[in-house]
Amino acid sequence: MIRILLAEDQTLLRGALAALLASEPDFAIVAETGSGDEVLPLARCGTPDVALLDIGLPGQDGITAAHRLRIEFPDCRTILLSQMSSPGVVYRALMVGVDGVLPKTIAPDQLTAAIRTVVAGGRVVDKALELAARESGASPLTPRETQILSRIAEGATPKAVARELGLSVGSVRNRISSVSAKLGAAGSAEAVARAERSGWLPLRLPTS
């Protein structure tokens, strides 16, 4: 039996997916949730073979949940379901090494086939989603700008970043201003948000 963890916050859709998967003779749903924060605890109890996750889960999003699953349960395969996601979001998903990214409009028989494919060691990524993600994935930021913005995203002050990188505080502030201008952001917080949505910053994981 293929043991499946299902995470989808839309109750009606989750019910429909659960019914579909339960109708397959070789599938068993070991856990269901509508929250990304519950994915890892449920995986610890149910030891799934594959996790089917909505990208836009509340709490811990599907991409972060998939990344944490890969660290703690390397044998658990992950498929993310996307609905109207920006190419940058899909690009982030590809960068954390998920086994599948599929649109929620996928046909039922294609979804069940995809689950069997990833469990067998294959990879399933919707071609249109992947093409759009790859085309939008090139970051406009320099390595140094990425480094600085990553530290700002983690909560470091410009003074702390300057000290860590051996730069002047003015130089750090100028680079943050340059990044904000490149991304069309009003300030560093908005620049961080836009860069993270586009997959241009390293994924930040919760500490617990």
PDB file of C-alpha atoms in Angstrom:
ATOM      1  CA  MET A   1       0.000   0.000   0.000  1.00  0.00           C
ATOM      2  CA  ILE A   2       1.092   3.576  -0.740  1.00  0.00           C
ATOM      3  CA  ARG A   3       0.643   5.597   2.441  1.00  0.00           C
ATOM      4  CA  ILE A   4      -0.440   9.196   1.746  1.00  0.00           C
ATOM      5  CA  LEU A   5      -0.472  12.350   3.850  1.00  0.00           C
ATOM      6  CA  LEU A   6      -2.942  14.885   2.435  1.00  0.00           C
ATOM      7  CA  ALA A   7      -2.687  18.602   3.310  1.00  0.00           C
ATOM      8  CA  GLU A   8      -5.239  20.973   1.763  1.00  0.00           C
ATOM      9  CA  ASP A   9      -6.920  23.871   3.565  1.00  0.00           C
ATOM     10  CA  GLN A  10     -10.079  23.951   1.433  1.00  0.00           C
ATOM     11  CA  THR A  11     -12.336  21.456   3.201  1.00  0.00           C
ATOM     12  CA  LEU A  12     -14.451  20.615   0.162  1.00  0.00           C
ATOM     13  CA  LEU A  13     -11.441  20.015  -2.057  1.00  0.00           C
ATOM     14  CA  ARG A  14      -9.670  18.013   0.632  1.00  0.00           C
ATOM     15  CA  GLY A  15     -12.741  15.805   0.964  1.00  0.00           C
ATOM     16  CA  ALA A  16     -12.892  15.264  -2.787  1.00  0.00           C
ATOM     17  CA  LEU A  17      -9.186  14.403  -2.949  1.00  0.00           C
ATOM     18  CA  ALA A  18      -9.499  12.034   0.012  1.00  0.00           C
ATOM     19  CA  ALA A  19     -12.426  10.242  -1.633  1.00  0.00           C
ATOM     20  CA  LEU A  20     -10.528   9.956  -4.910  1.00  0.00           C
ATOM     21  CA  LEU A  21      -7.389   8.587  -3.301  1.00  0.00           C
ATOM     22  CA  ALA A  22      -9.274   6.202  -1.011  1.00  0.00           C
ATOM     23  CA  SER A  23     -10.963   4.662  -4.049  1.00  0.00           C
ATOM     24  CA  GLU A  24      -7.604   3.411  -5.346  1.00  0.00           C
ATOM     25  CA  PRO A  25      -6.913  -0.144  -4.142  1.00  0.00           C
ATOM     26  CA  ASP A  26      -3.217   0.485  -3.503  1.00  0.00           C
ATOM     27  CA  PHE A  27      -3.624   3.850  -1.689  1.00  0.00           C
ATOM     28  CA  ALA A  28      -4.147   4.447   2.028  1.00  0.00           C
ATOM     29  CA  ILE A  29      -4.590   7.920   3.529  1.00  0.00           C
ATOM     30  CA  VAL A  30      -2.740   7.932   6.849  1.00  0.00           C
ATOM     31  CA  ALA A  31      -3.352  11.605   7.715  1.00  0.00           C
ATOM     32  CA  GLU A  32      -5.310  14.664   6.585  1.00  0.00           C
ATOM     33  CA  THR A  33      -4.894  18.292   7.586  1.00  0.00           C
ATOM     34  CA  GLY A  34      -5.753  21.806   6.524  1.00  0.00           C
ATOM     35  CA  SER A  35      -2.714  23.378   8.197  1.00  0.00           C
ATOM     36  CA  GLY A  36       0.916  23.401   7.174  1.00  0.00           C
ATOM     37  CA  ASP A  37       1.941  23.460  10.824  1.00  0.00           C
ATOM     38  CA  GLU A  38       0.470  19.977  11.300  1.00  0.00           C
ATOM     39  CA  VAL A  39       2.268  18.294   8.403  1.00  0.00           C
ATOM     40  CA  LEU A  40       5.461  17.311  10.208  1.00  0.00           C
ATOM     41  CA  PRO A  41       3.768  16.097  13.432  1.00  0.00           C
ATOM     42  CA  LEU A  42       1.349  13.989  11.387  1.00  0.00           C
ATOM     43  CA  ALA A  43       4.203  12.553   9.325  1.00  0.00           C
ATOM     44  CA  ARG A  44       5.913  11.462  12.536  1.00  0.00           C
ATOM     45  CA  CYS A  45       2.818   9.485  13.476  1.00  0.00           C
ATOM     46  CA  GLY A  46       1.801   8.150  10.071  1.00  0.00           C
ATOM     47  CA  THR A  47       5.147   7.619   8.273  1.00  0.00           C
ATOM     48  CA  PRO A  48       3.730   8.376   4.811  1.00  0.00           C
ATOM     49  CA  ASP A  49       5.318   7.271   1.558  1.00  0.00           C
ATOM     50  CA  VAL A  50       4.155  10.455  -0.162  1.00  0.00           C
ATOM     51  CA  ALA A  51       2.837  13.827   0.989  1.00  0.00           C
ATOM     52  CA  LEU A  52       0.343  15.648  -1.224  1.00  0.00           C
ATOM     53  CA  LEU A  53       0.527  19.305  -0.199  1.00  0.00           C
ATOM     54  CA  ASP A  54      -1.197  22.516  -1.230  1.00  0.00           C
ATOM     55  CA  ILE A  55       1.465  25.146  -1.952  1.00  0.00           C
ATOM     56  CA  GLY A  56      -0.590  27.844  -0.209  1.00  0.00           C
ATOM     57  CA  LEU A  57      -1.252  26.117   3.110  1.00  0.00           C
ATOM     58  CA  PRO A  58      -1.970  28.448   6.046  1.00  0.00           C
ATOM     59  CA  GLY A  59       0.647  28.588   8.753  1.00  0.00           C
ATOM     60  CA  GLN A  60       3.729  26.859   7.386  1.00  0.00           C
ATOM     61  CA  ASP A  61       3.307  26.948   3.603  1.00  0.00           C
ATOM     62  CA  GLY A  62       3.525  23.837   1.454  1.00  0.00           C
ATOM     63  CA  ILE A  63       7.029  24.601   0.212  1.00  0.00           C
ATOM     64  CA  THR A  64       8.427  24.926   3.724  1.00  0.00           C
ATOM     65  CA  ALA A  65       6.550  21.815   4.846  1.00  0.00           C
ATOM     66  CA  ALA A  66       7.961  19.861   1.901  1.00  0.00           C
ATOM     67  CA  HIS A  67      11.483  21.035   2.685  1.00  0.00           C
ATOM     68  CA  ARG A  68      11.198  20.035   6.333  1.00  0.00           C
ATOM     69  CA  LEU A  69       9.757  16.646   5.359  1.00  0.00           C
ATOM     70  CA  ARG A  70      12.719  16.055   3.067  1.00  0.00           C
ATOM     71  CA  ILE A  71      15.130  16.753   5.933  1.00  0.00           C
ATOM     72  CA  GLU A  72      13.408  14.584   8.540  1.00  0.00           C
ATOM     73  CA  PHE A  73      11.892  11.934   6.248  1.00  0.00           C
ATOM     74  CA  PRO A  74      14.140  11.645   3.179  1.00  0.00           C
ATOM     75  CA  ASP A  75      12.209   8.599   1.919  1.00  0.00           C
ATOM     76  CA  CYS A  76       8.891  10.479   1.891  1.00  0.00           C
ATOM     77  CA  ARG A  77       8.130  11.800  -1.578  1.00  0.00           C
ATOM     78  CA  THR A  78       6.421  15.190  -1.962  1.00  0.00           C
ATOM     79  CA  ILE A  79       3.974  16.542  -4.524  1.00  0.00           C
ATOM     80  CA  LEU A  80       2.798  20.159  -4.378  1.00  0.00           C
ATOM     81  CA  LEU A  81      -0.533  21.246  -5.816  1.00  0.00           C
ATOM     82  CA  SER A  82      -0.649  24.775  -7.224  1.00  0.00           C
ATOM     83  CA  GLN A  83      -3.620  26.997  -8.000  1.00  0.00           C
ATOM     84  CA  MET A  84      -2.899  30.317  -9.697  1.00  0.00           C
ATOM     85  CA  SER A  85       0.589  30.385  -8.147  1.00  0.00           C
ATOM     86  CA  SER A  86       3.076  32.932  -9.399  1.00  0.00           C
ATOM     87  CA  PRO A  87       6.041  31.513 -11.332  1.00  0.00           C
ATOM     88  CA  GLY A  88       8.284  32.656  -8.498  1.00  0.00           C
ATOM     89  CA  VAL A  89       6.414  30.490  -6.011  1.00  0.00           C
ATOM     90  CA  VAL A  90       6.728  27.459  -8.263  1.00  0.00           C
ATOM     91  CA  TYR A  91      10.420  28.273  -8.742  1.00  0.00           C
ATOM     92  CA  ARG A  92      10.887  28.173  -4.964  1.00  0.00           C
ATOM     93  CA  ALA A  93       9.212  24.781  -4.895  1.00  0.00           C
ATOM     94  CA  LEU A  94      11.559  23.431  -7.546  1.00  0.00           C
ATOM     95  CA  MET A  95      14.571  24.797  -5.699  1.00  0.00           C
ATOM     96  CA  VAL A  96      13.793  22.835  -2.515  1.00  0.00           C
ATOM     97  CA  GLY A  97      13.772  19.604  -4.499  1.00  0.00           C
ATOM     98  CA  VAL A  98      10.149  18.471  -4.392  1.00  0.00           C
ATOM     99  CA  ASP A  99       9.257  15.413  -6.447  1.00  0.00           C
ATOM    100  CA  GLY A 100       6.243  16.936  -8.134  1.00  0.00           C
ATOM    101  CA  VAL A 101       4.504  20.240  -8.839  1.00  0.00           C
ATOM    102  CA  LEU A 102       1.057  19.943 -10.421  1.00  0.00           C
ATOM    103  CA  PRO A 103      -1.902  22.261 -11.025  1.00  0.00           C
ATOM    104  CA  LYS A 104      -5.078  21.668  -9.047  1.00  0.00           C
ATOM    105  CA  THR A 105      -6.864  21.345 -12.371  1.00  0.00           C
ATOM    106  CA  ILE A 106      -5.084  18.046 -13.078  1.00  0.00           C
ATOM    107  CA  ALA A 107      -7.315  15.137 -14.107  1.00  0.00           C
ATOM    108  CA  PRO A 108      -7.948  12.534 -11.379  1.00  0.00           C
ATOM    109  CA  ASP A 109      -6.302   9.695 -13.295  1.00  0.00           C
ATOM    110  CA  GLN A 110      -3.237  11.842 -13.932  1.00  0.00           C
ATOM    111  CA  LEU A 111      -2.946  12.672 -10.232  1.00  0.00           C
ATOM    112  CA  THR A 112      -3.109   9.035  -9.144  1.00  0.00           C
ATOM    113  CA  ALA A 113      -0.583   8.126 -11.837  1.00  0.00           C
ATOM    114  CA  ALA A 114       1.702  10.941 -10.634  1.00  0.00           C
ATOM    115  CA  ILE A 115       1.619   9.630  -7.065  1.00  0.00           C
ATOM    116  CA  ARG A 116       2.648   6.172  -8.243  1.00  0.00           C
ATOM    117  CA  THR A 117       5.389   7.704 -10.382  1.00  0.00           C
ATOM    118  CA  VAL A 118       7.049   9.645  -7.549  1.00  0.00           C
ATOM    119  CA  VAL A 119       6.790   6.714  -5.143  1.00  0.00           C
ATOM    120  CA  ALA A 120       8.625   4.644  -7.770  1.00  0.00           C
ATOM    121  CA  GLY A 121      11.398   7.258  -7.806  1.00  0.00           C
ATOM    122  CA  GLY A 122      10.243   9.434 -10.702  1.00  0.00           C
ATOM    123  CA  ARG A 123       9.514  13.138 -10.901  1.00  0.00           C
ATOM    124  CA  VAL A 124       6.348  14.838 -12.145  1.00  0.00           C
ATOM    125  CA  VAL A 125       6.285  18.557 -12.875  1.00  0.00           C
ATOM    126  CA  ASP A 126       3.647  20.228 -14.998  1.00  0.00           C
ATOM    127  CA  LYS A 127       5.487  21.478 -18.082  1.00  0.00           C
ATOM    128  CA  ALA A 128       3.682  24.812 -18.278  1.00  0.00           C
ATOM    129  CA  LEU A 129       4.335  25.574 -14.595  1.00  0.00           C
ATOM    130  CA  GLU A 130       7.980  24.567 -14.866  1.00  0.00           C
ATOM    131  CA  LEU A 131       8.581  26.632 -18.014  1.00  0.00           C
ATOM    132  CA  ALA A 132       7.041  29.748 -16.472  1.00  0.00           C
ATOM    133  CA  ALA A 133       9.028  29.206 -13.278  1.00  0.00           C
ATOM    134  CA  ARG A 134      12.345  28.711 -15.058  1.00  0.00           C
ATOM    135  CA  GLU A 135      11.795  31.771 -17.250  1.00  0.00           C
ATOM    136  CA  SER A 136      11.088  33.960 -14.225  1.00  0.00           C
ATOM    137  CA  GLY A 137      13.662  32.385 -11.960  1.00  0.00           C
ATOM    138  CA  ALA A 138      16.789  34.351 -12.790  1.00  0.00           C
ATOM    139  CA  SER A 139      17.464  36.699  -9.904  1.00  0.00           C
ATOM    140  CA  PRO A 140      18.332  40.337 -10.677  1.00  0.00           C
ATOM    141  CA  LEU A 141      20.308  40.513  -7.435  1.00  0.00           C
ATOM    142  CA  THR A 142      24.060  40.198  -7.206  1.00  0.00           C
ATOM    143  CA  PRO A 143      25.506  37.572  -4.824  1.00  0.00           C
ATOM    144  CA  ARG A 144      26.428  40.309  -2.336  1.00  0.00           C
ATOM    145  CA  GLU A 145      22.949  41.868  -2.521  1.00  0.00           C
ATOM    146  CA  THR A 146      21.418  38.435  -1.965  1.00  0.00           C
ATOM    147  CA  GLN A 147      23.686  37.872   1.021  1.00  0.00           C
ATOM    148  CA  ILE A 148      22.765  41.201   2.589  1.00  0.00           C
ATOM    149  CA  LEU A 149      19.043  40.857   1.945  1.00  0.00           C
ATOM    150  CA  SER A 150      19.082  37.320   3.346  1.00  0.00           C
ATOM    151  CA  ARG A 151      20.538  38.575   6.610  1.00  0.00           C
ATOM    152  CA  ILE A 152      17.994  41.403   6.727  1.00  0.00           C
ATOM    153  CA  ALA A 153      15.267  38.790   6.190  1.00  0.00           C
ATOM    154  CA  GLU A 154      16.610  36.909   9.210  1.00  0.00           C
ATOM    155  CA  GLY A 155      16.247  40.007  11.356  1.00  0.00           C
ATOM    156  CA  ALA A 156      19.788  41.388  11.303  1.00  0.00           C
ATOM    157  CA  THR A 157      20.239  45.157  11.405  1.00  0.00           C
ATOM    158  CA  PRO A 158      22.306  47.006   8.785  1.00  0.00           C
ATOM    159  CA  LYS A 159      24.897  47.645  11.518  1.00  0.00           C
ATOM    160  CA  ALA A 160      25.127  43.910  12.306  1.00  0.00           C
ATOM    161  CA  VAL A 161      25.351  43.007   8.621  1.00  0.00           C
ATOM    162  CA  ALA A 162      28.089  45.561   8.097  1.00  0.00           C
ATOM    163  CA  ARG A 163      30.067  44.122  10.986  1.00  0.00           C
ATOM    164  CA  GLU A 164      29.657  40.530   9.743  1.00  0.00           C
ATOM    165  CA  LEU A 165      30.644  41.316   6.157  1.00  0.00           C
ATOM    166  CA  GLY A 166      33.359  43.870   6.836  1.00  0.00           C
ATOM    167  CA  LEU A 167      31.467  46.717   5.162  1.00  0.00           C
ATOM    168  CA  SER A 168      30.502  50.165   6.282  1.00  0.00           C
ATOM    169  CA  VAL A 169      26.959  50.715   7.506  1.00  0.00           C
ATOM    170  CA  GLY A 170      26.500  53.259   4.723  1.00  0.00           C
ATOM    171  CA  SER A 171      27.524  50.697   2.105  1.00  0.00           C
ATOM    172  CA  VAL A 172      25.017  48.191   3.469  1.00  0.00           C
ATOM    173  CA  ARG A 173      22.232  50.775   3.485  1.00  0.00           C
ATOM    174  CA  ASN A 174      23.093  51.809  -0.083  1.00  0.00           C
ATOM    175  CA  ARG A 175      22.907  48.196  -1.253  1.00  0.00           C
ATOM    176  CA  ILE A 176      19.551  47.717   0.470  1.00  0.00           C
ATOM    177  CA  SER A 177      18.285  50.848  -1.278  1.00  0.00           C
ATOM    178  CA  SER A 178      19.613  49.505  -4.599  1.00  0.00           C
ATOM    179  CA  VAL A 179      17.856  46.178  -4.043  1.00  0.00           C
ATOM    180  CA  SER A 180      14.599  47.922  -3.176  1.00  0.00           C
ATOM    181  CA  ALA A 181      14.831  49.968  -6.367  1.00  0.00           C
ATOM    182  CA  LYS A 182      15.525  46.858  -8.477  1.00  0.00           C
ATOM    183  CA  LEU A 183      12.499  45.090  -7.031  1.00  0.00           C
ATOM    184  CA  GLY A 184      10.222  48.117  -7.097  1.00  0.00           C
ATOM    185  CA  ALA A 185       9.860  47.901  -3.310  1.00  0.00           C
ATOM    186  CA  ALA A 186       9.158  50.762  -0.923  1.00  0.00           C
ATOM    187  CA  GLY A 187      11.660  49.518   1.643  1.00  0.00           C
ATOM    188  CA  SER A 188      13.640  46.563   2.929  1.00  0.00           C
ATOM    189  CA  ALA A 189      10.623  44.664   4.314  1.00  0.00           C
ATOM    190  CA  GLU A 190       8.819  44.806   0.989  1.00  0.00           C
ATOM    191  CA  ALA A 191      12.039  43.922  -0.851  1.00  0.00           C
ATOM    192  CA  VAL A 192      12.436  40.823   1.332  1.00  0.00           C
ATOM    193  CA  ALA A 193       8.835  39.789   0.712  1.00  0.00           C
ATOM    194  CA  ARG A 194       9.145  40.197  -3.054  1.00  0.00           C
ATOM    195  CA  ALA A 195      12.475  38.373  -3.227  1.00  0.00           C
ATOM    196  CA  GLU A 196      11.143  35.486  -1.142  1.00  0.00           C
ATOM    197  CA  ARG A 197       8.009  35.168  -3.272  1.00  0.00           C
ATOM    198  CA  SER A 198      10.219  34.981  -6.353  1.00  0.00           C
ATOM    199  CA  GLY A 199      12.515  32.341  -4.883  1.00  0.00           C
ATOM    200  CA  TRP A 200      15.583  34.577  -4.897  1.00  0.00           C
ATOM    201  CA  LEU A 201      16.445  34.167  -1.209  1.00  0.00           C
ATOM    202  CA  PRO A 202      17.369  30.967   0.633  1.00  0.00           C
ATOM    203  CA  LEU A 203      14.361  29.299   2.217  1.00  0.00           C
ATOM    204  CA  ARG A 204      13.913  30.282   5.864  1.00  0.00           C
ATOM    205  CA  LEU A 205      12.746  27.428   8.060  1.00  0.00           C
ATOM    206  CA  PRO A 206      10.984  27.786  11.398  1.00  0.00           C
ATOM    207  CA  THR A 207      13.290  27.096  14.332  1.00  0.00           C
ATOM    208  CA  SER A 208      10.837  24.678  15.935  1.00  0.00           C
TER     209      SER A 208
END
